[in-house]
Short mmCIF file of N, CA, C and O in Angstrom, two decimals:
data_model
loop_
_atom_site.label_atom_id
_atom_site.label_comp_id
_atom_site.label_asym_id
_atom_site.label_seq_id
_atom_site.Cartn_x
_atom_site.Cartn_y
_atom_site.Cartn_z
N UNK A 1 -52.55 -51.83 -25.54
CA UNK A 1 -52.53 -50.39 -25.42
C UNK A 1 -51.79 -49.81 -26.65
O UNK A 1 -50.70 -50.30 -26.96
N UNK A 2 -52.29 -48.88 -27.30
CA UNK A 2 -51.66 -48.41 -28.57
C UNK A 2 -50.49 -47.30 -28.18
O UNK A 2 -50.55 -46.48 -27.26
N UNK A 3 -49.75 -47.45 -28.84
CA UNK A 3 -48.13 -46.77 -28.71
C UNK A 3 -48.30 -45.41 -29.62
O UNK A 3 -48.73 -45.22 -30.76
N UNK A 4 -47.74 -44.54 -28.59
CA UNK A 4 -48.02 -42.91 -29.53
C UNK A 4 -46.08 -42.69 -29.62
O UNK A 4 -45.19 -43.23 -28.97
N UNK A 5 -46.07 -41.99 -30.37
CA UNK A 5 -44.71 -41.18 -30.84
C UNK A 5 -44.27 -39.93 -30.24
O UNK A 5 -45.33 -39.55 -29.72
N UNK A 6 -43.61 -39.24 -30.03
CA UNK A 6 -43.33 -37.82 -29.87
C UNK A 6 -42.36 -37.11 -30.49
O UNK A 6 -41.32 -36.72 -29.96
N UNK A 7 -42.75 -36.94 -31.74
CA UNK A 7 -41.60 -36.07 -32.50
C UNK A 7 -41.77 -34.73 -32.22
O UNK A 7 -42.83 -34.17 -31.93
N UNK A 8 -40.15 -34.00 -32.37
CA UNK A 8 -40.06 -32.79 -32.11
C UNK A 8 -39.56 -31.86 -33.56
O UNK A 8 -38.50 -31.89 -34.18
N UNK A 9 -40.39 -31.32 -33.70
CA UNK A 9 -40.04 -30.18 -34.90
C UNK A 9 -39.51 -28.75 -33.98
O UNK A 9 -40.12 -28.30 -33.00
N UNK A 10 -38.33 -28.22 -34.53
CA UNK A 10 -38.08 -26.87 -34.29
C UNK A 10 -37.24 -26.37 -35.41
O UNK A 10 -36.20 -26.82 -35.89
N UNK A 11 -38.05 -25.17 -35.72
CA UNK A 11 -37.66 -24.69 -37.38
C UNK A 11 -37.36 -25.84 -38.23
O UNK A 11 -38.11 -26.78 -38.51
N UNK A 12 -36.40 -25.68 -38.53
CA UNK A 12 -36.36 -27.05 -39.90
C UNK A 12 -35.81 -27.88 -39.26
O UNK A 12 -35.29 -28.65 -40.07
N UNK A 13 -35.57 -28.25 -38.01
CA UNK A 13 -35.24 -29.57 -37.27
C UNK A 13 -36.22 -30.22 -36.68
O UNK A 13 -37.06 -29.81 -35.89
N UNK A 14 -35.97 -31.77 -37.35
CA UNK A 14 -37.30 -32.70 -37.11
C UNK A 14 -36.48 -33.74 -36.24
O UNK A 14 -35.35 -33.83 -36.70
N UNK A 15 -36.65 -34.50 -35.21
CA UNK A 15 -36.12 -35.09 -34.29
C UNK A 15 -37.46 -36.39 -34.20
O UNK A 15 -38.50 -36.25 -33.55
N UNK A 16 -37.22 -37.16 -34.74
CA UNK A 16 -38.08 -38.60 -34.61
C UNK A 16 -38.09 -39.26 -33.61
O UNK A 16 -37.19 -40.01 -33.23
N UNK A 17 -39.26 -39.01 -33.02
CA UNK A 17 -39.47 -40.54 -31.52
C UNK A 17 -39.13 -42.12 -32.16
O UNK A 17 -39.91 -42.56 -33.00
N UNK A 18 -38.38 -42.64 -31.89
CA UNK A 18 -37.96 -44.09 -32.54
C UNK A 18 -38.80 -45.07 -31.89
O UNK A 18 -39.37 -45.95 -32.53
N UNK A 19 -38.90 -44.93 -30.41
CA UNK A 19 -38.81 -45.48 -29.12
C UNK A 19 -40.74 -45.28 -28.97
O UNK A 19 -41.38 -46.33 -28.92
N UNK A 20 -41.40 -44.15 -28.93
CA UNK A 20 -42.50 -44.11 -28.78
C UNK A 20 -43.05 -44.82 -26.92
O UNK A 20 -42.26 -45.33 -26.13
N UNK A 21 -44.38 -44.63 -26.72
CA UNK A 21 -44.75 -44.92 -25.44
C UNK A 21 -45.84 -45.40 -25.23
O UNK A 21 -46.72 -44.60 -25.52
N UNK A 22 -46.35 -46.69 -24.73
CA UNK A 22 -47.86 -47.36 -24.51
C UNK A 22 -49.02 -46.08 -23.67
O UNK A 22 -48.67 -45.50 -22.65
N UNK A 23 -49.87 -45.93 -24.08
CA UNK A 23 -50.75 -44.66 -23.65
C UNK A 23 -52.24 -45.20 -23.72
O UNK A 23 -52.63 -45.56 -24.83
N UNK A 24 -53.25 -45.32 -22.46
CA UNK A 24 -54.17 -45.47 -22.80
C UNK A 24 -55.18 -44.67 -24.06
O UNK A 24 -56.14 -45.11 -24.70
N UNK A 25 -54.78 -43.89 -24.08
CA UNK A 25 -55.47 -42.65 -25.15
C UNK A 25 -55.26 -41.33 -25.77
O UNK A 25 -54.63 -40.65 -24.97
N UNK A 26 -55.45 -40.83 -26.61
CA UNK A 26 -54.59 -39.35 -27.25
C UNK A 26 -54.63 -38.71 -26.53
O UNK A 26 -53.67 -37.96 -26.35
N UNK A 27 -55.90 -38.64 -25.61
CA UNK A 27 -56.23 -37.42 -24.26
C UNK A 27 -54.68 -37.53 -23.41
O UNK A 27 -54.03 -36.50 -23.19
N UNK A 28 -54.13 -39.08 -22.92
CA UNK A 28 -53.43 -38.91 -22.31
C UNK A 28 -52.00 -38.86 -23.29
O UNK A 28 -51.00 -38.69 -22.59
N UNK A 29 -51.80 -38.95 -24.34
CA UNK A 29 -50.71 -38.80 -25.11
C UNK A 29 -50.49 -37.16 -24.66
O UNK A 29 -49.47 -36.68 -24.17
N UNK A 30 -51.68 -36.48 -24.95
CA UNK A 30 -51.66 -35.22 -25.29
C UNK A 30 -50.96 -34.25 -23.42
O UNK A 30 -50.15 -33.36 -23.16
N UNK A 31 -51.95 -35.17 -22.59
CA UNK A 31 -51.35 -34.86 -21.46
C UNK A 31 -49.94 -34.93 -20.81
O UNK A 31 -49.47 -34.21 -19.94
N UNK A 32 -49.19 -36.32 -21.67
CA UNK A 32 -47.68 -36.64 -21.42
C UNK A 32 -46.70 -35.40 -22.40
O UNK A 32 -45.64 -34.85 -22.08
N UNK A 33 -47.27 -35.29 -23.29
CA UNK A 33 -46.58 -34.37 -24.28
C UNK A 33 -46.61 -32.44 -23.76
O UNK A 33 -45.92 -31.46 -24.04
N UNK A 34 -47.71 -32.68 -22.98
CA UNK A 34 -47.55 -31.21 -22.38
C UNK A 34 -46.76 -30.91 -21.04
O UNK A 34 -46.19 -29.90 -20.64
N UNK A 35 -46.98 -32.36 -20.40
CA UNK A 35 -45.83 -32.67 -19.11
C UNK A 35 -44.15 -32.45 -19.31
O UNK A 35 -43.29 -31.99 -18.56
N UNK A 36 -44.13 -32.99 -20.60
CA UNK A 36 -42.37 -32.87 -21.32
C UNK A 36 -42.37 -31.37 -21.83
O UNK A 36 -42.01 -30.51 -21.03
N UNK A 37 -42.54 -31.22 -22.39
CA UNK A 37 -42.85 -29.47 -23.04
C UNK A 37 -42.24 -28.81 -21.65
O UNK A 37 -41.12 -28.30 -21.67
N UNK A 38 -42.98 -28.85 -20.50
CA UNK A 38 -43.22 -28.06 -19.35
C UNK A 38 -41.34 -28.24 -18.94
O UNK A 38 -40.58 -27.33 -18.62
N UNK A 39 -41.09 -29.32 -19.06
CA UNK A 39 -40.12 -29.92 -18.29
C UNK A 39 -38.57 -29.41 -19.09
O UNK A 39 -37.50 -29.10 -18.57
N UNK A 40 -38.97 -29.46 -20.59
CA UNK A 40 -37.73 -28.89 -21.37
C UNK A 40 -37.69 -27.57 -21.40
O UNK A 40 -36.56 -27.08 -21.46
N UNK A 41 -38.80 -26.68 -21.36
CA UNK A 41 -39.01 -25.07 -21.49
C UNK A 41 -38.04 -25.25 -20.28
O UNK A 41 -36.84 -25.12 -20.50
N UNK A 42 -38.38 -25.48 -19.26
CA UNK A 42 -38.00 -25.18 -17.79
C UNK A 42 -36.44 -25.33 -17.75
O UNK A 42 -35.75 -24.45 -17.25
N UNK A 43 -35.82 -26.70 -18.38
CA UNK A 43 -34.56 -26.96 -18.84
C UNK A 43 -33.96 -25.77 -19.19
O UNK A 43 -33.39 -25.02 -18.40
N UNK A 44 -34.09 -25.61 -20.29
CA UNK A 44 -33.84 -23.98 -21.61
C UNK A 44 -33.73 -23.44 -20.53
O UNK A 44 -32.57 -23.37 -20.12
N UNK A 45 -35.05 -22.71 -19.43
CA UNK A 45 -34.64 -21.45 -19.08
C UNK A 45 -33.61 -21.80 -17.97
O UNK A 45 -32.78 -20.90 -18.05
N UNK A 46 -33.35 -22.42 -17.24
CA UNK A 46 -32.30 -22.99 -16.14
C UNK A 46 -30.71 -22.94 -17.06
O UNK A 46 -29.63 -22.82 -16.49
N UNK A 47 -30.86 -23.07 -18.67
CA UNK A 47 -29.24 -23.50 -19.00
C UNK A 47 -29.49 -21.72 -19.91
O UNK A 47 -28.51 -21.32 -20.53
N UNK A 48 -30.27 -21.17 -19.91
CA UNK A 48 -29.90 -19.83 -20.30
C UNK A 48 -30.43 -19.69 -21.43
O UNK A 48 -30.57 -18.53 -21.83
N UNK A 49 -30.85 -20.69 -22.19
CA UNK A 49 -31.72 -20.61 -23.41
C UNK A 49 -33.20 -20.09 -23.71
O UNK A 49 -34.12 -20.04 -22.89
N UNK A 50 -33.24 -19.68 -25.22
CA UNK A 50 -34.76 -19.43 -25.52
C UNK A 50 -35.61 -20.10 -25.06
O UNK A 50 -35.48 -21.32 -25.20
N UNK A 51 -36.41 -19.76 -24.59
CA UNK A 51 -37.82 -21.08 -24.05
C UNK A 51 -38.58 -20.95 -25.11
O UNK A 51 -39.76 -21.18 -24.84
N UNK A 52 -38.38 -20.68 -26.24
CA UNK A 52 -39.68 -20.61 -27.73
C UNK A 52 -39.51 -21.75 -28.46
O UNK A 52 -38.68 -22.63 -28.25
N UNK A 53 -40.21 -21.71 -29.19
CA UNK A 53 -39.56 -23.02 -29.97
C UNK A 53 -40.28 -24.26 -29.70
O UNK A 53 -40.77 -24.56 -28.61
N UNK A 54 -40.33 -24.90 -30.66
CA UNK A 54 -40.06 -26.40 -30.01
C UNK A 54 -41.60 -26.96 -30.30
O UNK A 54 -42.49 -26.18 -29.96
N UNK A 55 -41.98 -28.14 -30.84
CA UNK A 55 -43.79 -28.67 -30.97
C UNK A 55 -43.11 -30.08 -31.13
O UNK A 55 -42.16 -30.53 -31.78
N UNK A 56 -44.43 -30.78 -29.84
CA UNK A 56 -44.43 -32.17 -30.45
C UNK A 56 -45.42 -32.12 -31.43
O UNK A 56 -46.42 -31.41 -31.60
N UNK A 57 -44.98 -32.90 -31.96
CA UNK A 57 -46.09 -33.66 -32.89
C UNK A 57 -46.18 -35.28 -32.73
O UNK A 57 -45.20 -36.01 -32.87
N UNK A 58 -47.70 -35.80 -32.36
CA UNK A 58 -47.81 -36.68 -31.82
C UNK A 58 -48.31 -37.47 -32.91
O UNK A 58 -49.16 -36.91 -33.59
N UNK A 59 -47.79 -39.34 -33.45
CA UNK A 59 -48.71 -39.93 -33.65
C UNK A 59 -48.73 -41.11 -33.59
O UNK A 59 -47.89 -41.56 -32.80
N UNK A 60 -49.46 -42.01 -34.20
CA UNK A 60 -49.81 -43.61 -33.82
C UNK A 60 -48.38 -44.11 -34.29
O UNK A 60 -47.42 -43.49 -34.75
N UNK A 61 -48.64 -45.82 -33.95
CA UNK A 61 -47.56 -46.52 -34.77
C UNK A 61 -48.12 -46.41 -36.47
O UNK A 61 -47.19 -46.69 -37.23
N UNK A 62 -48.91 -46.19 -36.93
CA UNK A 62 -49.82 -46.32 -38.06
C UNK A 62 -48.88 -45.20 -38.99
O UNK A 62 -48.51 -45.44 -40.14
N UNK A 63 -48.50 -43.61 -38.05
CA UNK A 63 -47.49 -42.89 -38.24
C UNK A 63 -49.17 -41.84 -38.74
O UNK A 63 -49.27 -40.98 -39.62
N UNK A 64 -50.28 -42.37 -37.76
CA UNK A 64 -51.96 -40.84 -38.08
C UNK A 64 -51.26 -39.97 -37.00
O UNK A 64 -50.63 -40.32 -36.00
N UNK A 65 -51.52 -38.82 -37.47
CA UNK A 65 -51.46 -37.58 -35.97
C UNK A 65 -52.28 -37.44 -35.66
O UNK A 65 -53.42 -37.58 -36.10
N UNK A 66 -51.60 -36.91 -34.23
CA UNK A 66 -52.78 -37.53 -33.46
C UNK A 66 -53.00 -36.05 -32.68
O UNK A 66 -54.02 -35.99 -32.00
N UNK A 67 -52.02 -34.69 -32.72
CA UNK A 67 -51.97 -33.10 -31.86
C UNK A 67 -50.57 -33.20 -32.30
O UNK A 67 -49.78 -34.11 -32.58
N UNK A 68 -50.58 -32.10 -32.27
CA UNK A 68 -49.19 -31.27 -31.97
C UNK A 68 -49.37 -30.56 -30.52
O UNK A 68 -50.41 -30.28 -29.94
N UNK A 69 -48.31 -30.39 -30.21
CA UNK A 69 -48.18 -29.81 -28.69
C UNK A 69 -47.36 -28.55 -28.75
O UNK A 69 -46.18 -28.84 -28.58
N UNK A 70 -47.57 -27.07 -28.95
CA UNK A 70 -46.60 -26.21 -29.03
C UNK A 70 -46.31 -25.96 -27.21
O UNK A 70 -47.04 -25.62 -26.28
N UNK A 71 -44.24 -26.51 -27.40
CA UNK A 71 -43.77 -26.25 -26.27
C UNK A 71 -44.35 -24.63 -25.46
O UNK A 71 -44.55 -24.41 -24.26
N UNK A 72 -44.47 -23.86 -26.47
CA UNK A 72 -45.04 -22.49 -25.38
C UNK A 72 -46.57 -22.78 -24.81
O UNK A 72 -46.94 -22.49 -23.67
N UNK A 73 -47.19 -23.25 -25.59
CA UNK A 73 -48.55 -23.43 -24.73
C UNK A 73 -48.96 -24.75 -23.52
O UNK A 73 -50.01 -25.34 -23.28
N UNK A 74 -47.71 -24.83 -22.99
CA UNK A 74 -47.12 -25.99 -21.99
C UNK A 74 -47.06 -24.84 -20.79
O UNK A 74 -46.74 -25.21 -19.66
N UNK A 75 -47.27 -23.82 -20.98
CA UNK A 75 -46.40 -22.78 -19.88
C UNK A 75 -47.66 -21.64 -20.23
O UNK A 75 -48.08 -21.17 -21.28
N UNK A 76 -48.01 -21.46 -18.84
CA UNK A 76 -48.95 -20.45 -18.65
C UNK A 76 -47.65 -18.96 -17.94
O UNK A 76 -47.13 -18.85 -16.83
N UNK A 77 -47.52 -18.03 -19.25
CA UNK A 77 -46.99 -16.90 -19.27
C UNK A 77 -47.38 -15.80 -18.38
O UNK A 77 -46.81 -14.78 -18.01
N UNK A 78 -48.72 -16.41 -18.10
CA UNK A 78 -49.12 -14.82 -17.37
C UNK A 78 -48.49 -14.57 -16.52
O UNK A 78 -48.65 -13.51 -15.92
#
């Protein structure tokens, strides 16, 4: 099973997945990365913080991208 990454960019802070995660496929990379998004926005707003911000960027061990995930489009606003 190929291992995806989840780095986090916010403004000029880049935060490197070291660790990465076995994933049958980008579909489901893309699905785990919107599950976490959901889970840290939710964090933020519980400790009083901005909920903006924040993109994974997903990719192989190869270090191909594979999506970015913007933490706001994890969260249906309406």
């Amino acid at each position: 099973m190929p291992k995806y990454f989840f780095h986090v960019r916010k403004n000029d802070v880049f935060e490197e997945d070291l660790e990465g995660i076995d994933l049958a496929s980008p579909e489901q990379a893309r699905e785990e990365a919107t599950a976490a998004a959901r889970e840290i926005v939710a964090e933020r707003i519980r400790m009083g913080d901005p909920a903006d911000g924040g993109v994974f960027e997903i990719t192989t061990e190869d270090g191909t991208a594979v999506a970015t995930v913007p933490f706001r489009s994890a969260v249906n606003l309406s």
